[in-house]
Coordinates of N, CA and C in Angstrom, one line a residue:
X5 N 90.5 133.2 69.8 CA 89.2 132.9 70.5 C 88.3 132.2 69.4
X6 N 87.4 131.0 69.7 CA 86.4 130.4 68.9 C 85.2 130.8 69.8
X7 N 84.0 130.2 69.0 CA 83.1 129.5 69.8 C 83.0 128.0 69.5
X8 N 83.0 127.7 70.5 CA 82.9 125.8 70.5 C 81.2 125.7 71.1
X9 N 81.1 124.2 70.2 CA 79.4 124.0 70.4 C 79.6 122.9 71.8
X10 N 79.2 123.1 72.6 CA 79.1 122.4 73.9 C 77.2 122.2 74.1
X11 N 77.1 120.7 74.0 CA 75.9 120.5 74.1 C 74.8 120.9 73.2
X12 N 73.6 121.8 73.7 CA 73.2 122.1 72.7 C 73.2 124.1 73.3
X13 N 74.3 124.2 73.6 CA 74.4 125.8 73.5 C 76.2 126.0 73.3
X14 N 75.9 127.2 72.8 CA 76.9 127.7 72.1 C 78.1 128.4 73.4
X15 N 79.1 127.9 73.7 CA 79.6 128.4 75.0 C 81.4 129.2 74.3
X16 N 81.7 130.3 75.2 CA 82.9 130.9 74.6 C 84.4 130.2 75.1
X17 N 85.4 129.7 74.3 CA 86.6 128.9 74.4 C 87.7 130.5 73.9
X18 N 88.3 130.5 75.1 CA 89.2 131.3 74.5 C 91.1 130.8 74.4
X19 N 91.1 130.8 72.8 CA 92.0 129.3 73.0 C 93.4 129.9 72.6
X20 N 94.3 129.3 72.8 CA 96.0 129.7 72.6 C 96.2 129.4 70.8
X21 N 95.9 129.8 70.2 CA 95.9 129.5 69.1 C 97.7 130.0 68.4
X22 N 98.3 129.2 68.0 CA 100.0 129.7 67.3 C 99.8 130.4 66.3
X23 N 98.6 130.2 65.9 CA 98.4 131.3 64.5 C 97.7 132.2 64.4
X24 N 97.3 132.6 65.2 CA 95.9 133.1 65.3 C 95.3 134.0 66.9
X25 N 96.6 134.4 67.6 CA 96.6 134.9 68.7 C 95.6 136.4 68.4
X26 N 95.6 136.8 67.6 CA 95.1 138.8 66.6 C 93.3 138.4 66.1
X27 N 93.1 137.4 66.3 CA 91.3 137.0 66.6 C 91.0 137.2 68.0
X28 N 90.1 138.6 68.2 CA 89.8 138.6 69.6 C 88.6 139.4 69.1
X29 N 87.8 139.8 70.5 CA 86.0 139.8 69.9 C 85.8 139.7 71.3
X30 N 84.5 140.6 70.9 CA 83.9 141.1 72.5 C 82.2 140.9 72.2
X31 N 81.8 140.4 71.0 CA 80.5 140.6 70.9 C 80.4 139.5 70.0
X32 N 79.3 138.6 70.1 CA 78.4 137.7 69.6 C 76.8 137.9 69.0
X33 N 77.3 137.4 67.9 CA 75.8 137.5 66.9 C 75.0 136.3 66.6
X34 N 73.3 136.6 66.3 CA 72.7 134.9 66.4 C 72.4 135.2 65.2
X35 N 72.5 134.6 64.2 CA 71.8 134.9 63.0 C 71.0 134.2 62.4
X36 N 69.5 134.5 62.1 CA 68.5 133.4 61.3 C 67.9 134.3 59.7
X37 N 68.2 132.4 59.0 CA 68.2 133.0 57.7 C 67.1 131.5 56.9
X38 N 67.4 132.4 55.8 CA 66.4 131.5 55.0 C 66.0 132.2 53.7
X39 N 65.6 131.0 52.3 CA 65.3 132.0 51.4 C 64.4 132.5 51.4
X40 N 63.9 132.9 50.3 CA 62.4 132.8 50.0 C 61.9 133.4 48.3
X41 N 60.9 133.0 48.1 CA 61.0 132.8 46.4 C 60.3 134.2 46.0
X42 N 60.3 134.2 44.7 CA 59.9 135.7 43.8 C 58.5 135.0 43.3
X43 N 58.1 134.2 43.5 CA 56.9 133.6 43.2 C 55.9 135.0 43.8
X44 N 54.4 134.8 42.5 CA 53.8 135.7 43.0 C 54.3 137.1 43.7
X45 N 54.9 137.9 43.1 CA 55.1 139.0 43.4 C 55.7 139.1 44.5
X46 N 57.1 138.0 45.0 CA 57.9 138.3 46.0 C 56.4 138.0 47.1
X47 N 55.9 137.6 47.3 CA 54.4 137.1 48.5 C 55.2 136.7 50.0
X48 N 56.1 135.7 49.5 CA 56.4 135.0 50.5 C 57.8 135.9 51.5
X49 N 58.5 136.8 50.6 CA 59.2 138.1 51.3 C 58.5 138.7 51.9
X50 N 57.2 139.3 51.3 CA 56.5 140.5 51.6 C 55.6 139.7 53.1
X51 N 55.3 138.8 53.1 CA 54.7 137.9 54.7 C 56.2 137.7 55.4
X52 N 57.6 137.1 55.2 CA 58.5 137.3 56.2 C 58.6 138.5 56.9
X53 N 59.2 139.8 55.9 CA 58.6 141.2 56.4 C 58.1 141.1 57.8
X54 N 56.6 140.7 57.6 CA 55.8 141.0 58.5 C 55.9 140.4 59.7
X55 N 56.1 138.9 59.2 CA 56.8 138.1 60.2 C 57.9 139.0 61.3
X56 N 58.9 139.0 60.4 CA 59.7 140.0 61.2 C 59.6 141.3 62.3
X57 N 58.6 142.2 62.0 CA 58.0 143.2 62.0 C 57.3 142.8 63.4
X58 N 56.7 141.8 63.4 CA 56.1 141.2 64.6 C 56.8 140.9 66.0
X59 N 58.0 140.7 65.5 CA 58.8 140.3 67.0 C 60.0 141.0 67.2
X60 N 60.3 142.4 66.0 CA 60.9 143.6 66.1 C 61.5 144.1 67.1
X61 N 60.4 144.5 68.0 CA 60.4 145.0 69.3 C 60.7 144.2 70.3
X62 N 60.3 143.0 70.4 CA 60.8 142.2 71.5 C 62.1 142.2 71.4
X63 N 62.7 141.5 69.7 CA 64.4 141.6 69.7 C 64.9 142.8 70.3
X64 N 64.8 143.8 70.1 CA 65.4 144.9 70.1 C 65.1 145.4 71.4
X65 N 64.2 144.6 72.3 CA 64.6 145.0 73.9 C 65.3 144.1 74.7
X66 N 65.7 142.8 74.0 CA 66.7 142.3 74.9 C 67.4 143.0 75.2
X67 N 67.6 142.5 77.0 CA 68.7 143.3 77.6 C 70.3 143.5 76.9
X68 N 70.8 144.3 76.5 CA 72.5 144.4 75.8 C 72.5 144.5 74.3
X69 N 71.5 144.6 73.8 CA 71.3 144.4 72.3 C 71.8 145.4 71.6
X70 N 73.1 145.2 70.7 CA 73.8 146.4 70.5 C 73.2 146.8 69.1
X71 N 72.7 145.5 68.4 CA 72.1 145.7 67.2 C 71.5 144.8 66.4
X72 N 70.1 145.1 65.5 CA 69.4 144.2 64.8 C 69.6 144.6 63.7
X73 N 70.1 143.8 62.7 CA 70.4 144.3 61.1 C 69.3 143.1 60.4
X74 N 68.6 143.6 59.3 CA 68.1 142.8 58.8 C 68.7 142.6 56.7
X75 N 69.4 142.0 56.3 CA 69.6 141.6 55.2 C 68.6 141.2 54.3
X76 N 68.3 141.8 53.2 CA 67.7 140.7 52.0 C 68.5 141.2 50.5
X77 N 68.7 139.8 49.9 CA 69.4 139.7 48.7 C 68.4 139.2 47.6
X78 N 68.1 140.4 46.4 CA 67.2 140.2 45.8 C 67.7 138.9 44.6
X79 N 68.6 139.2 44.8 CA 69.7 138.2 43.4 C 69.5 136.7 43.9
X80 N 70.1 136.6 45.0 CA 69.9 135.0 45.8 C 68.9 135.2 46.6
X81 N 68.2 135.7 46.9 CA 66.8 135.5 47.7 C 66.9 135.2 49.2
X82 N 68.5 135.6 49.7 CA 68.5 135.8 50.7 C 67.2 136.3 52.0
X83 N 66.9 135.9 53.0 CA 66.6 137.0 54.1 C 67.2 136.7 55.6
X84 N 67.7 137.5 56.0 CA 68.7 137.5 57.4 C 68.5 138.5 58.5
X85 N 68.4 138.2 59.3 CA 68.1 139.1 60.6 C 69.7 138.5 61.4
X86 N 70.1 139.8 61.6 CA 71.5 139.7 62.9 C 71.1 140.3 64.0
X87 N 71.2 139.6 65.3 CA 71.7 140.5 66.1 C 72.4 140.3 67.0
X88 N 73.1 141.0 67.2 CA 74.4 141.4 67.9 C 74.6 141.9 69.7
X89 N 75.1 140.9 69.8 CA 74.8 141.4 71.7 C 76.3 141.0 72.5
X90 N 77.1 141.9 73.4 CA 78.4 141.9 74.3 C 78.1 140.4 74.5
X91 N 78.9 139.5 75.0 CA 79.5 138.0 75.4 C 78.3 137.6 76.6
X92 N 77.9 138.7 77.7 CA 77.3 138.9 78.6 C 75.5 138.4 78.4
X93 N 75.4 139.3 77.5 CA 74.1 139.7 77.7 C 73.7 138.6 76.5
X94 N 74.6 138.1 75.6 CA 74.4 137.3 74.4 C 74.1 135.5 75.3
X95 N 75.0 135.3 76.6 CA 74.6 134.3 77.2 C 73.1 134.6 78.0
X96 N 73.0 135.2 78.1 CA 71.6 135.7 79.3 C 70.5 135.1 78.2
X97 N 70.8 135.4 76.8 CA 70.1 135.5 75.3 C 70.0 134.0 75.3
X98 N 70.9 133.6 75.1 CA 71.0 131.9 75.2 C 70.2 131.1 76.1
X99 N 70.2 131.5 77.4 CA 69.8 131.1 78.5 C 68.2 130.8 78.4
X100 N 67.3 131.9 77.4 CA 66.0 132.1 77.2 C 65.8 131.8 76.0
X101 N 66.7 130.6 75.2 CA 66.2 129.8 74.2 C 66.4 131.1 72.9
X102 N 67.3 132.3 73.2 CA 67.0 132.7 72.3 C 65.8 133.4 71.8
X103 N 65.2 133.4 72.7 CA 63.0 134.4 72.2 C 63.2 135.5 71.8
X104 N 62.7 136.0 70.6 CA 61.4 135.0 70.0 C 61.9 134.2 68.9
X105 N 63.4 133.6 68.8 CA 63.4 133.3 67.7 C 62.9 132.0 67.3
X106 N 62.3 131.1 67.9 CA 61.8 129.6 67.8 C 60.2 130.4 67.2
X107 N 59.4 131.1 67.4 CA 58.7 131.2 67.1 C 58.5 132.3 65.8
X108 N 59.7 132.9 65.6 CA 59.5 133.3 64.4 C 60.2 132.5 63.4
X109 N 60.9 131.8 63.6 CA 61.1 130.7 62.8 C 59.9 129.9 62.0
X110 N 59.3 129.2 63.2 CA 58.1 128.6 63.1 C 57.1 129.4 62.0
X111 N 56.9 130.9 62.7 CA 56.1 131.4 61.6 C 56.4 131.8 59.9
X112 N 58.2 132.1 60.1 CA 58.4 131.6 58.6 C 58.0 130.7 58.0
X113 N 58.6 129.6 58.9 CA 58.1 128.2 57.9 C 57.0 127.8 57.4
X114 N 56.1 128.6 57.7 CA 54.5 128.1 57.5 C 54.7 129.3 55.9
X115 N 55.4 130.3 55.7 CA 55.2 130.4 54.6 C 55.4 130.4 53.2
X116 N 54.7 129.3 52.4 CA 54.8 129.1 51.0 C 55.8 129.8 50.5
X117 N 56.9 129.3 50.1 CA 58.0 129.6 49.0 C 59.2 130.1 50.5
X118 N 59.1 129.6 51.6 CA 60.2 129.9 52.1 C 61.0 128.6 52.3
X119 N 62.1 128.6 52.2 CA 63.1 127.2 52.2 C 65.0 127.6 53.1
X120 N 65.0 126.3 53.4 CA 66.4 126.7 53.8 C 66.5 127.2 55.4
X121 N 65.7 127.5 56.2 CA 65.6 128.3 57.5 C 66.7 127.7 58.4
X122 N 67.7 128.1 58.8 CA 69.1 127.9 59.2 C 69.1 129.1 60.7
X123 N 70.3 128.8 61.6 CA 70.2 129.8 62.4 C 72.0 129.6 62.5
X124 N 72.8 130.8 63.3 CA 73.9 130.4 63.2 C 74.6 131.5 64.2
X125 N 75.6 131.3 64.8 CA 76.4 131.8 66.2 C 77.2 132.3 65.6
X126 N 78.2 133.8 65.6 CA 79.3 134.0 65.5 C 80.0 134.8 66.2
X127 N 80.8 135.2 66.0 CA 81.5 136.5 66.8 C 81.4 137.8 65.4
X128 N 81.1 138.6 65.7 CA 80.9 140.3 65.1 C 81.5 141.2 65.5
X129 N 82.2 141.7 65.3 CA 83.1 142.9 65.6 C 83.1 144.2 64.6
X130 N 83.0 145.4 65.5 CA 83.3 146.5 64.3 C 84.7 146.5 64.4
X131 N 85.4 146.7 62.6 CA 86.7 146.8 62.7 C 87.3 148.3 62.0
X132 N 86.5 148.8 61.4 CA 86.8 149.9 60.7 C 87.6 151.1 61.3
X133 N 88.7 151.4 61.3 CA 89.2 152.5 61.9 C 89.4 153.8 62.0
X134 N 89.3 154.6 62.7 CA 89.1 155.5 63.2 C 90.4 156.6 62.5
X135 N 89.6 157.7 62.3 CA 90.8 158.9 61.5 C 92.3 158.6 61.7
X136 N 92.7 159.1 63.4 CA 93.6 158.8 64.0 C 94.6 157.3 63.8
X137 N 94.0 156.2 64.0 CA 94.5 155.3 63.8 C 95.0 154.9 62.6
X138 N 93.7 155.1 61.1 CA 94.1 155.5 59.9 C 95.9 156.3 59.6
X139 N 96.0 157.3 60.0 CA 97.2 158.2 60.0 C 98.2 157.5 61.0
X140 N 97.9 156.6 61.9 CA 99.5 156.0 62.2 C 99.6 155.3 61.2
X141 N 99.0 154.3 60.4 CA 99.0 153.2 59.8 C 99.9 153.6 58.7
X142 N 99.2 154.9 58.1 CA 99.8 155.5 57.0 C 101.2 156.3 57.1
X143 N 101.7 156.5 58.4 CA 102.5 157.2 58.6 C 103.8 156.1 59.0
X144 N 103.1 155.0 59.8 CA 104.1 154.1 59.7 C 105.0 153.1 58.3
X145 N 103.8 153.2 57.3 CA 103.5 152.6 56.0 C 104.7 153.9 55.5
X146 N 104.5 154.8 55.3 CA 105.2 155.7 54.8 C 107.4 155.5 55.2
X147 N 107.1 155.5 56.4 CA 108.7 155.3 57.1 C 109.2 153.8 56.7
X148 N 108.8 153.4 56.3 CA 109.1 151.8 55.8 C 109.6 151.7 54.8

């Protein structure tokens, strides 16, 4: 499965791939990022923050919203907000331009020492496994 860009929204292709049949995914992430500088006492982190902080709640009541992570990387000056929504509720997401994220974009960019502001589609999946599953793996690994 990919996502293919059709027009200007992100639409799901689920493709016959020869190599690649063991890529599958049930959930879609929007992610908006951008740096921001250590100028003045980190200023311009400490107003994204806030930025953030502001349209918090709206994210996190879209309908299907399995999860809002927010990243920052003090070394690269990362800052990232994910969130993560079923195939379903991620087009419904789409359908509404994505809100609030045009507008908190916008209000990043107005601030001083922020650069780079990028947004980006993917598929997210938890892959970590479970006790049980763990112990076949190992038990099969073991008879081998």
């Amino acid at each position: 499965a990919i996502l293919a860009r059709t027009s200007s929204t992100w639409s799901l292709r689920f493709c016959e791939i020869a190599n690649m049949p063991f890529v599958k995914f049930e959930n879609i992430a929007r992610e908006w990022r951008f740096k921001w500088s250590t100028d003045s006492d980190n200023a311009s982190l400490i107003k994204a923050q806030v930025e953030l902080d502001e349209v918090l709640a709206e994210v996190s009541s879209i309908e299907g919203v399995a999860s809002v992570q927010r990243i920052v990387c003090g070394g690269c000056q990362d800052f990232i907000v994910v969130t993560k929504l079923p195939e379903k509720a991620f087009k419904e997401w789409e359908a509404n331009a994505f809100a609030p994220e045009a507008a908190f974009l916008e209000a990043v960019k107005q601030i001083p020492g922020i650069s780079a502001v990028e947004t980006q589609t993917y598929t997210l999946e938890e892959v970590k496994m479970n006790k049980k599953d763990i112990k076949k793996v190992q038990d099969k690994k073991e008879k081998e």
